[in-house]
Coordinates of C-alpha atoms in Angstrom, one line a residue:
M24 CA 116.9 53.7 -58.8
T25 CA 113.6 52.9 -57.0
K26 CA 110.0 53.0 -57.9
L27 CA 107.3 53.6 -55.3
N28 CA 103.8 52.1 -55.2
E29 CA 102.0 55.4 -54.9
K30 CA 98.5 53.9 -54.4
S31 CA 99.3 52.6 -50.9
N32 CA 100.9 55.9 -49.8
Q33 CA 97.8 58.1 -50.1
N34 CA 97.1 58.1 -46.3
S35 CA 99.7 60.4 -44.8
S36 CA 98.8 59.7 -41.2
S37 CA 101.6 58.2 -39.1
P38 CA 101.1 54.4 -38.6
K39 CA 101.5 52.9 -35.2
L40 CA 103.2 49.7 -36.5
V41 CA 105.1 49.2 -39.8
A42 CA 106.2 45.8 -40.9
M43 CA 109.5 46.0 -42.8
L44 CA 110.3 43.3 -45.4
I45 CA 112.9 42.7 -48.1
V46 CA 111.7 40.3 -50.9
R47 CA 113.0 38.8 -54.0
N48 CA 111.3 36.1 -56.2
E49 CA 109.0 35.0 -53.4
A50 CA 105.8 34.5 -55.5
H51 CA 105.8 30.7 -55.3
R52 CA 107.0 30.4 -51.8
Y53 CA 105.4 31.8 -48.6
L54 CA 104.9 35.4 -49.5
K55 CA 101.1 35.5 -49.6
E56 CA 100.8 33.5 -46.4
C57 CA 103.2 35.9 -44.7
L58 CA 101.5 39.0 -46.0
D59 CA 98.0 37.7 -45.2
H60 CA 99.0 37.2 -41.6
L61 CA 100.7 40.6 -41.3
D62 CA 97.6 42.2 -42.8
R63 CA 95.7 41.2 -39.7
Y64 CA 97.7 43.2 -37.2
V65 CA 100.0 45.8 -38.8
D66 CA 99.1 49.3 -40.1
K67 CA 101.6 49.4 -43.0
M68 CA 103.9 47.0 -44.8
L69 CA 107.1 48.6 -46.1
I70 CA 108.4 46.2 -48.7
I71 CA 111.7 46.4 -50.6
D72 CA 111.4 44.3 -53.8
D73 CA 115.0 43.4 -54.8
A74 CA 114.5 43.4 -58.6
S75 CA 112.3 40.3 -58.6
T76 CA 111.8 38.6 -62.0
D77 CA 108.5 36.8 -61.0
H78 CA 105.1 38.1 -59.8
T79 CA 106.4 39.1 -56.3
P80 CA 105.8 42.9 -56.8
E81 CA 102.2 42.4 -58.1
I82 CA 101.4 40.2 -55.1
C83 CA 102.8 42.8 -52.7
E84 CA 100.9 45.7 -54.4
S85 CA 97.6 43.8 -54.1
Y86 CA 97.6 44.7 -50.4
D87 CA 96.2 48.2 -49.5
K88 CA 98.6 48.4 -46.5
A89 CA 101.7 47.8 -48.7
V90 CA 104.2 50.5 -49.6
V91 CA 106.4 48.8 -52.2
I92 CA 109.8 50.1 -53.2
K93 CA 110.9 48.3 -56.4
L94 CA 114.6 48.1 -57.2
E95 CA 115.6 47.9 -60.8
N96 CA 118.9 46.3 -60.0
S97 CA 119.4 43.7 -57.3
M98 CA 121.3 44.4 -54.2
F99 CA 121.1 40.8 -53.0
E100 CA 124.9 40.4 -52.6
N101 CA 125.0 43.3 -50.1
E102 CA 122.5 42.6 -47.4
V103 CA 123.6 45.5 -45.1
E104 CA 122.8 48.1 -47.9
L105 CA 119.4 46.5 -48.4
R106 CA 118.7 46.6 -44.7
K107 CA 119.7 50.3 -44.5
L108 CA 117.4 51.1 -47.4
A109 CA 114.5 49.3 -45.8
W110 CA 115.1 51.1 -42.5
K111 CA 115.3 54.5 -44.2
H112 CA 111.9 54.0 -46.0
A113 CA 110.3 52.5 -43.0
A114 CA 111.5 55.5 -40.9
D115 CA 110.1 57.9 -43.6
L116 CA 106.6 56.6 -42.7
N117 CA 107.2 58.0 -39.2
P118 CA 106.0 54.9 -37.3
E119 CA 105.8 54.3 -33.6
W120 CA 107.1 50.8 -33.9
I121 CA 108.9 48.8 -36.6
L122 CA 108.6 45.0 -37.1
A123 CA 111.4 43.4 -39.1
I124 CA 110.3 40.2 -40.7
D125 CA 111.2 38.0 -43.7
A126 CA 108.8 36.7 -46.3
D127 CA 109.2 33.1 -45.0
E128 CA 108.6 33.9 -41.4
I129 CA 105.1 33.8 -39.7
F130 CA 104.3 34.5 -36.1
E131 CA 102.0 32.3 -34.1
D132 CA 98.4 33.6 -34.1
A133 CA 98.8 34.6 -30.5
I134 CA 100.6 37.7 -31.8
I135 CA 97.3 39.1 -33.1
D136 CA 95.8 39.5 -29.6
S137 CA 99.1 40.4 -27.9
I138 CA 100.3 43.1 -30.2
P139 CA 98.0 45.9 -29.0
G140 CA 99.4 45.6 -25.5
M141 CA 103.0 45.4 -26.7
L142 CA 102.6 48.7 -28.6
E143 CA 101.1 50.5 -25.6
S144 CA 104.0 49.5 -23.3
D145 CA 105.8 52.3 -21.6
E146 CA 108.3 49.9 -20.0
Y147 CA 109.8 48.1 -23.0
Q148 CA 111.2 49.5 -26.2
A149 CA 111.9 46.2 -28.0
Y150 CA 110.4 42.7 -28.2
A151 CA 112.4 39.5 -28.9
F152 CA 111.1 36.1 -30.0
R153 CA 112.3 32.6 -30.7
L154 CA 112.6 31.5 -34.3
Y155 CA 112.1 27.9 -35.2
D156 CA 113.7 26.4 -38.4
F157 CA 111.1 24.1 -40.0
W158 CA 113.0 21.4 -41.9
G159 CA 111.8 19.7 -45.1
C160 CA 108.2 20.2 -44.1
K161 CA 105.9 22.6 -42.4
D162 CA 105.1 20.6 -39.2
K163 CA 108.6 19.7 -37.9
Y164 CA 111.5 21.9 -36.8
R165 CA 115.2 21.0 -36.5
E166 CA 117.0 20.8 -33.2
D167 CA 120.6 19.5 -32.9
A168 CA 124.1 20.8 -32.2
S169 CA 124.2 23.0 -35.2
W170 CA 120.5 24.2 -35.2
Q171 CA 119.5 25.8 -32.0
A172 CA 118.3 29.2 -33.0
H173 CA 115.1 28.7 -31.1
H174 CA 117.0 28.4 -27.9
Y175 CA 117.8 32.1 -28.1
Y176 CA 115.9 35.2 -28.9
K177 CA 116.0 37.6 -31.9
T178 CA 114.7 41.1 -31.8
F179 CA 111.8 41.5 -34.3
L180 CA 110.0 44.6 -32.9
V181 CA 111.5 47.9 -31.8
K182 CA 110.1 51.3 -30.9
Y183 CA 111.2 53.8 -33.5
T184 CA 113.2 56.8 -32.4
A185 CA 115.0 59.4 -34.4
D186 CA 118.5 58.1 -33.3
N187 CA 121.0 57.8 -36.1
P188 CA 121.1 54.1 -37.1
E189 CA 124.4 52.3 -36.6
W190 CA 124.9 49.1 -38.6
I191 CA 127.3 46.2 -38.5
N192 CA 129.5 46.8 -41.6
A193 CA 129.2 43.3 -43.1
P194 CA 127.6 42.3 -46.4
K195 CA 125.9 39.2 -44.8
H196 CA 124.4 38.5 -41.4
C197 CA 124.4 42.1 -40.5
G198 CA 121.3 42.0 -38.4
R199 CA 117.7 43.1 -39.0
F200 CA 118.1 46.4 -37.1
P201 CA 120.7 49.0 -36.4
I202 CA 122.8 47.7 -33.5
N203 CA 121.9 50.7 -31.4
Y204 CA 118.3 49.5 -31.6
T205 CA 119.1 46.0 -30.2
T206 CA 121.7 46.8 -27.6
N207 CA 120.5 49.9 -25.9
L208 CA 116.7 49.2 -25.6
K209 CA 114.9 47.5 -22.7
T210 CA 113.7 44.2 -24.2
Y211 CA 110.8 41.9 -23.4
Y212 CA 111.4 38.3 -24.2
S213 CA 108.1 36.9 -25.5
D214 CA 106.8 33.3 -25.4
I215 CA 105.2 33.8 -28.8
R216 CA 107.1 31.8 -31.4
V217 CA 108.1 32.5 -35.0
K218 CA 107.8 29.8 -37.7
H219 CA 110.6 30.0 -40.2
Y220 CA 109.8 28.2 -43.4
G221 CA 113.0 29.0 -45.2
W222 CA 114.2 25.4 -44.9
A223 CA 110.7 23.8 -45.2
D224 CA 111.1 22.9 -48.9
P225 CA 113.8 20.2 -49.6
V226 CA 114.6 22.1 -52.8
D227 CA 115.4 25.2 -50.8
I228 CA 117.7 23.2 -48.5
L229 CA 119.8 22.2 -51.4
R230 CA 119.7 25.6 -53.0
K231 CA 120.7 27.3 -49.8
Y232 CA 123.6 24.9 -49.2
D233 CA 125.0 25.6 -52.6
Y234 CA 124.6 29.4 -52.1
Y235 CA 126.3 29.5 -48.6
M236 CA 129.2 27.3 -49.7
K237 CA 129.8 29.4 -52.8
E238 CA 129.4 32.8 -51.2
D239 CA 130.9 32.1 -47.8
G240 CA 132.9 28.9 -48.2
D241 CA 135.5 29.9 -45.6
G242 CA 132.9 30.7 -43.0
K243 CA 133.8 34.4 -42.7
Y244 CA 130.3 35.6 -42.1
G245 CA 128.7 32.5 -40.7
S246 CA 129.4 29.0 -39.2
L247 CA 131.1 26.7 -41.7
Q248 CA 130.1 23.8 -39.5
Q249 CA 126.5 24.8 -39.7
Y250 CA 126.7 25.2 -43.5
R251 CA 128.0 21.7 -43.8
S252 CA 125.4 20.3 -41.5
I253 CA 122.7 21.4 -43.9
L254 CA 123.1 18.2 -45.8
D255 CA 123.0 15.9 -42.8
E256 CA 121.1 12.8 -43.8
N257 CA 119.3 12.3 -40.5
P258 CA 118.7 15.7 -38.8
N259 CA 116.9 15.6 -35.5
L260 CA 113.4 16.9 -36.2
I261 CA 110.7 17.7 -33.5
Q262 CA 107.0 17.8 -34.1
W263 CA 105.6 21.3 -33.9
K264 CA 102.8 21.8 -31.4
E265 CA 100.4 24.7 -31.6
S266 CA 99.1 26.4 -28.4
L267 CA 101.6 24.8 -26.0
G268 CA 100.1 24.0 -22.6
E269 CA 96.6 25.2 -23.3
N270 CA 94.3 23.5 -20.6
A271 CA 97.4 21.5 -19.5
K272 CA 97.1 19.5 -16.2
I273 CA 100.0 20.8 -14.0
L274 CA 101.1 19.7 -10.5
I275 CA 103.2 22.2 -8.4
G276 CA 104.9 20.3 -5.6
S277 CA 107.1 21.3 -2.7
V278 CA 108.6 19.7 0.4
V279 CA 108.1 22.4 3.0
H280 CA 110.3 22.8 6.2
K281 CA 110.7 26.6 6.4
D282 CA 110.6 29.6 8.7
P283 CA 107.1 31.3 8.5
V284 CA 108.5 34.6 7.1
V285 CA 110.3 32.9 4.3
L286 CA 107.4 30.5 3.6
A287 CA 105.0 33.5 3.4
E288 CA 107.0 35.0 0.6
F289 CA 107.1 31.6 -1.2
I290 CA 103.3 31.1 -0.9
N291 CA 102.6 34.7 -2.0
S292 CA 104.8 34.0 -5.1
L293 CA 102.7 30.9 -5.9
L294 CA 99.5 32.8 -5.5
K295 CA 100.6 35.4 -8.0
L296 CA 101.5 32.9 -10.7
D297 CA 99.6 33.3 -14.0
T298 CA 97.5 30.1 -14.2
N299 CA 94.8 31.2 -16.6
N300 CA 93.8 28.4 -19.0
L301 CA 95.8 25.9 -17.0
N302 CA 94.5 23.2 -14.7
V303 CA 96.9 23.5 -11.7
S304 CA 96.9 21.3 -8.6
Y305 CA 99.3 21.7 -5.6
L306 CA 100.9 19.1 -3.4
F307 CA 102.7 20.3 -0.2
I308 CA 104.7 17.8 1.8
D309 CA 104.4 19.5 5.2
D310 CA 107.6 18.6 7.0
N311 CA 107.4 21.7 9.3
T312 CA 108.0 21.6 13.0
D313 CA 106.6 25.2 13.3
N314 CA 102.8 25.3 13.6
V315 CA 102.8 28.8 12.0
S316 CA 104.4 27.4 8.8
S317 CA 101.8 24.6 8.7
G318 CA 99.1 27.3 9.2
L319 CA 100.4 29.2 6.1
L320 CA 99.9 26.0 4.0
E321 CA 96.4 25.7 5.3
L322 CA 95.8 29.4 4.4
F323 CA 97.0 28.7 0.9
S324 CA 94.6 25.8 0.6
R325 CA 91.7 28.2 1.4
K326 CA 92.8 30.6 -1.3
K327 CA 93.4 28.0 -4.1
K328 CA 91.5 25.0 -5.4
N329 CA 93.0 21.5 -5.8
V330 CA 95.5 21.7 -2.9
E331 CA 96.7 18.6 -1.1
I332 CA 98.7 18.8 2.1
I333 CA 100.4 15.7 3.4
K334 CA 101.7 16.1 7.0
I335 CA 104.8 14.2 7.9
P336 CA 105.0 13.0 11.5
Q337 CA 107.9 14.6 13.3
D338 CA 110.5 12.7 15.3
E339 CA 111.0 14.4 18.7
T340 CA 114.8 13.9 18.5
R341 CA 115.1 15.4 15.1
K342 CA 117.5 18.4 14.9
E343 CA 116.0 21.7 13.7
K344 CA 119.1 23.2 12.2
D345 CA 122.2 22.2 10.2
S346 CA 124.6 20.0 12.2
L347 CA 128.3 19.5 12.0
D348 CA 127.4 15.8 12.0
E349 CA 128.1 14.7 8.4
E350 CA 126.1 11.5 8.8
W351 CA 123.0 13.5 9.9
N352 CA 123.5 15.9 6.9
W353 CA 123.6 12.9 4.6
N354 CA 120.4 11.4 6.0
K355 CA 118.7 14.8 5.9
E356 CA 119.4 15.1 2.1
F357 CA 117.9 11.7 1.4
R358 CA 115.0 12.3 3.7
V359 CA 114.1 15.1 1.3
A360 CA 114.7 12.8 -1.6
E361 CA 112.1 10.4 -0.4
L362 CA 109.6 13.2 0.1
K363 CA 110.3 14.6 -3.3
N364 CA 109.7 11.1 -4.8
M365 CA 106.2 11.2 -3.2
I366 CA 105.5 14.2 -5.4
I367 CA 106.9 12.6 -8.5
N368 CA 104.8 9.5 -7.8
K369 CA 101.6 11.5 -7.6
A370 CA 102.4 13.3 -10.9
K371 CA 102.9 9.9 -12.6
R372 CA 99.9 8.2 -11.0
D373 CA 97.5 11.0 -11.8
E374 CA 98.9 11.5 -15.3
F375 CA 99.8 15.2 -15.1
D376 CA 101.1 16.8 -18.2
Y377 CA 103.8 18.8 -16.3
L378 CA 105.3 18.8 -12.8
L379 CA 107.0 21.8 -11.2
L380 CA 109.2 20.7 -8.3
I381 CA 110.1 23.8 -6.3
D382 CA 111.9 24.5 -3.0
A383 CA 109.9 26.4 -0.5
D384 CA 112.4 29.3 -0.3
I385 CA 112.2 30.2 -4.1
L386 CA 110.3 33.1 -5.7
L387 CA 109.1 33.1 -9.3
Y388 CA 108.0 35.7 -11.9
T389 CA 104.2 35.7 -12.3
R390 CA 104.7 34.4 -15.9
S391 CA 107.2 31.7 -15.0
L392 CA 104.8 28.8 -15.2
K393 CA 103.6 29.6 -18.7
H394 CA 107.1 30.4 -19.8
L395 CA 108.5 27.1 -18.7
I396 CA 105.7 25.4 -20.7
A397 CA 106.7 27.5 -23.7
C398 CA 110.3 26.4 -23.4
D399 CA 109.0 22.9 -24.3
K400 CA 111.9 20.9 -22.8
P401 CA 111.6 17.5 -21.0
I402 CA 113.4 18.8 -17.9
I403 CA 114.3 22.5 -17.4
S404 CA 115.1 24.7 -14.4
E405 CA 114.8 28.4 -13.9
I406 CA 118.2 29.8 -13.3
I407 CA 118.9 31.0 -9.7
W408 CA 122.0 33.3 -9.1
D409 CA 123.4 33.1 -5.6
A410 CA 123.8 36.6 -4.4
R411 CA 126.7 35.5 -2.1
N412 CA 129.1 34.1 -4.8
K413 CA 127.4 35.2 -8.0
E414 CA 127.2 31.5 -9.2
P415 CA 124.1 29.7 -10.5
Q416 CA 122.5 26.6 -9.0
V417 CA 123.0 24.6 -12.2
W418 CA 126.2 22.9 -13.2
F419 CA 127.8 21.1 -16.0
Y420 CA 129.8 18.1 -14.7
D421 CA 130.3 15.8 -11.7
E422 CA 129.1 17.2 -8.4
K423 CA 128.2 20.7 -9.3
L424 CA 131.3 21.4 -11.3
R425 CA 130.6 24.8 -13.0
Y426 CA 132.8 24.7 -16.0
W427 CA 133.3 22.4 -19.0
I428 CA 135.9 19.6 -18.8
G429 CA 136.9 16.8 -21.1
N430 CA 137.5 13.2 -20.2
Y431 CA 140.8 12.7 -18.4
E432 CA 141.5 16.4 -18.7
K433 CA 143.3 18.2 -15.9
P434 CA 143.1 21.9 -16.6
S435 CA 145.3 24.4 -14.9
E436 CA 144.0 26.8 -12.3
Q437 CA 144.2 29.6 -14.9
E438 CA 142.3 27.5 -17.4
I439 CA 139.6 26.7 -14.8
K440 CA 139.2 30.4 -14.0
A441 CA 138.8 31.2 -17.7
R442 CA 136.3 28.4 -18.2
K443 CA 134.3 29.6 -15.2
E444 CA 134.2 33.1 -16.6
H445 CA 133.0 31.7 -19.9
M446 CA 130.3 29.7 -18.1
I447 CA 129.0 32.8 -16.4
E448 CA 129.0 34.6 -19.8
T449 CA 127.1 31.7 -21.4
L450 CA 124.5 31.5 -18.6
S451 CA 124.0 35.3 -18.7
L452 CA 122.7 35.1 -22.3
P453 CA 118.9 35.2 -22.6
G454 CA 117.7 31.8 -23.7
T455 CA 117.6 28.0 -23.1
I456 CA 121.0 26.4 -22.4
Q457 CA 121.7 22.7 -22.0
V458 CA 123.4 21.8 -18.7
G459 CA 124.6 18.8 -16.7
G460 CA 122.6 19.3 -13.5
V461 CA 119.5 21.1 -12.3
G462 CA 117.8 21.8 -9.0
A463 CA 115.6 23.9 -6.7
C464 CA 113.1 24.9 -9.4
T465 CA 112.7 22.0 -11.8
F466 CA 110.0 21.6 -14.5
L467 CA 109.3 18.2 -15.9
R468 CA 107.3 17.4 -19.0
K469 CA 105.1 14.3 -19.2
D470 CA 107.5 12.4 -21.4
A471 CA 110.2 12.8 -18.8
L472 CA 107.9 11.6 -16.1
N473 CA 107.3 8.4 -18.1
Y474 CA 110.9 7.5 -17.4
P475 CA 112.0 5.9 -14.1
I476 CA 113.1 9.3 -12.9
H477 CA 113.4 10.0 -9.1
F478 CA 115.7 11.3 -6.3
H479 CA 116.8 8.0 -4.8
R480 CA 120.6 7.8 -4.1
I481 CA 122.6 6.0 -6.7
P482 CA 124.4 3.3 -4.6
N483 CA 127.8 3.6 -6.2
L484 CA 128.0 7.4 -6.2
S485 CA 129.0 9.4 -3.1
F486 CA 127.5 12.7 -4.1
N487 CA 125.7 14.2 -1.1
S488 CA 122.9 16.1 -2.9
E489 CA 119.6 14.5 -4.0
D490 CA 119.5 16.9 -7.0
V491 CA 122.9 15.5 -8.3
H492 CA 121.6 12.0 -8.1
F493 CA 118.4 13.1 -9.9
S494 CA 120.4 14.8 -12.6
V495 CA 122.9 11.9 -13.1
R496 CA 120.0 9.5 -13.4
A497 CA 118.2 11.7 -15.9
S498 CA 121.3 12.0 -18.1
A499 CA 121.9 8.2 -17.9
L500 CA 118.3 7.7 -19.1
G501 CA 119.0 10.0 -22.1
I502 CA 116.9 12.9 -20.9
P503 CA 118.6 16.2 -21.7
L504 CA 118.6 18.9 -18.9
Y505 CA 118.2 22.6 -19.6
V506 CA 118.2 25.9 -17.8
D507 CA 116.1 29.0 -18.7
T508 CA 117.9 32.3 -18.2
I509 CA 115.0 34.6 -19.2
L510 CA 113.1 34.6 -15.9
P511 CA 115.6 33.9 -13.0
A512 CA 114.1 32.6 -9.8
F513 CA 115.1 34.0 -6.5
H514 CA 116.5 32.1 -3.5
I515 CA 115.8 33.3 0.0
Y516 CA 118.7 32.1 2.1
N517 CA 118.8 34.9 4.7
Y518 CA 115.6 36.9 4.9
S519 CA 116.9 39.7 7.2
E520 CA 120.0 40.3 5.0
Q521 CA 118.0 40.0 1.7
K522 CA 115.0 42.2 2.4
E523 CA 115.9 44.9 -0.1
L524 CA 116.9 42.3 -2.8
I525 CA 113.6 40.4 -2.2
N526 CA 111.5 43.6 -2.6
D527 CA 113.5 44.5 -5.8
Y528 CA 112.8 41.0 -7.2
K529 CA 109.1 41.1 -6.3
R530 CA 108.7 44.4 -8.2
E531 CA 110.6 43.1 -11.2
A532 CA 108.7 39.7 -11.2
G533 CA 105.3 41.3 -10.9
I534 CA 104.7 40.1 -7.3
I535 CA 103.0 42.9 -5.3
S536 CA 100.8 42.0 -2.3
K537 CA 101.9 40.0 0.6
I538 CA 100.2 37.4 2.9
D539 CA 99.3 38.8 6.3
T540 CA 101.6 36.5 8.3
E541 CA 100.8 38.2 11.6
A542 CA 97.1 37.1 11.3
V543 CA 98.2 33.6 10.6
I544 CA 100.6 33.6 13.6
E545 CA 97.7 34.8 15.8
Q546 CA 95.4 32.0 14.4
S547 CA 98.1 29.4 15.0

């Protein structure tokens, strides 16, 4: 049996955005803070009170936007039925959008200005966000092997349709929404973060450990390893930072030796990057032998501020295409290494907050720069899928070994195939994934730049790629490497063969216009 708070249901007009909550005995936790924040940007708050024995219902009913359903008997032990009930009553309000949130979760303030645009979208039907588990306090979140929820995305906001809801039939961990609302809708992965205070009180940590071990001690509905890790004596905690990257000082650097047509696409991609509220400088190491390519860099410097171009003198005997001469190939790789080190040295010397090292045949989403900042990792690359072999540019072990392997292990060919397939599946998930090696589009935070990080060849390693030596050195220094899979970059390796793919990517990435390369050719 339920009781409805009739006062808040007087306005029968359909709300645009309904927040959907399930609460029980939240009066002395974070309920008021949560509702105060929701009250700033939602139209209605549909709240299921699960037979609270404290003042939770009275707090909820004090908000004019609240529609409160009060249960006389608790359904706490059957989460899926509670979720179904909340969904039904939220749907009865006939909203355009439904936001599913718990009473100990609070969005960053950026949601307030962003939500109107989200709700007007014709392109997306769902929005996903990263949730950070604050641990033992309200200014540090936990990140270790068992606590990486913020590396992935949860759907919090969906566009309501009249489709019959389909739920995971499990009493616990059944999901916030019907599964047909999280698997069949086009989703936008937002950089706005969610603060989860469910573990912020040490008392709650102990209480939740006891609950999970009692109710799911065999790990049927959740991870037993994670349950046990709750009581770790020294969890890895990271200081929370509000407004990541605001007014940050960023250097975008590239070693350039490219055909003008490819370079024009690269430069156009850089011009389209969203750099609002960022202090961005550019450093191009002009290693071109084609005057038109050098002219394109000069054109960029006229369109953007804070552009430095360092021209590298060309050796008349230098070969202009790949050679079968292995020694020359080796020297070519480490010529590039020395030039990349020039960019790193500038970033260190001028105390930049971030450095984006990017190859001159790479295209980016317009929001990639701000997204990489939001990932908040010391070193992270955007993933690049090679259209020729469907493999990523990142790797896990040795020299670009793209599967997991243990020490002294010699897996069979069948096992290697299975592991490669698992790797592809893992890197296809939307999120931030730790890897063993990065390259082509690498973003470094200032704390990583404070290490002796560079591309010099490690004398006792025979690997023939400067990116491998960079990655090995970073790992040896204790700097973890990550890849972002949300906004893949695009590698132009054969312009004539990839024209259609390039145009498709530019539309998806928000890149529209194109530099007039013919005018630059005439000027050159």
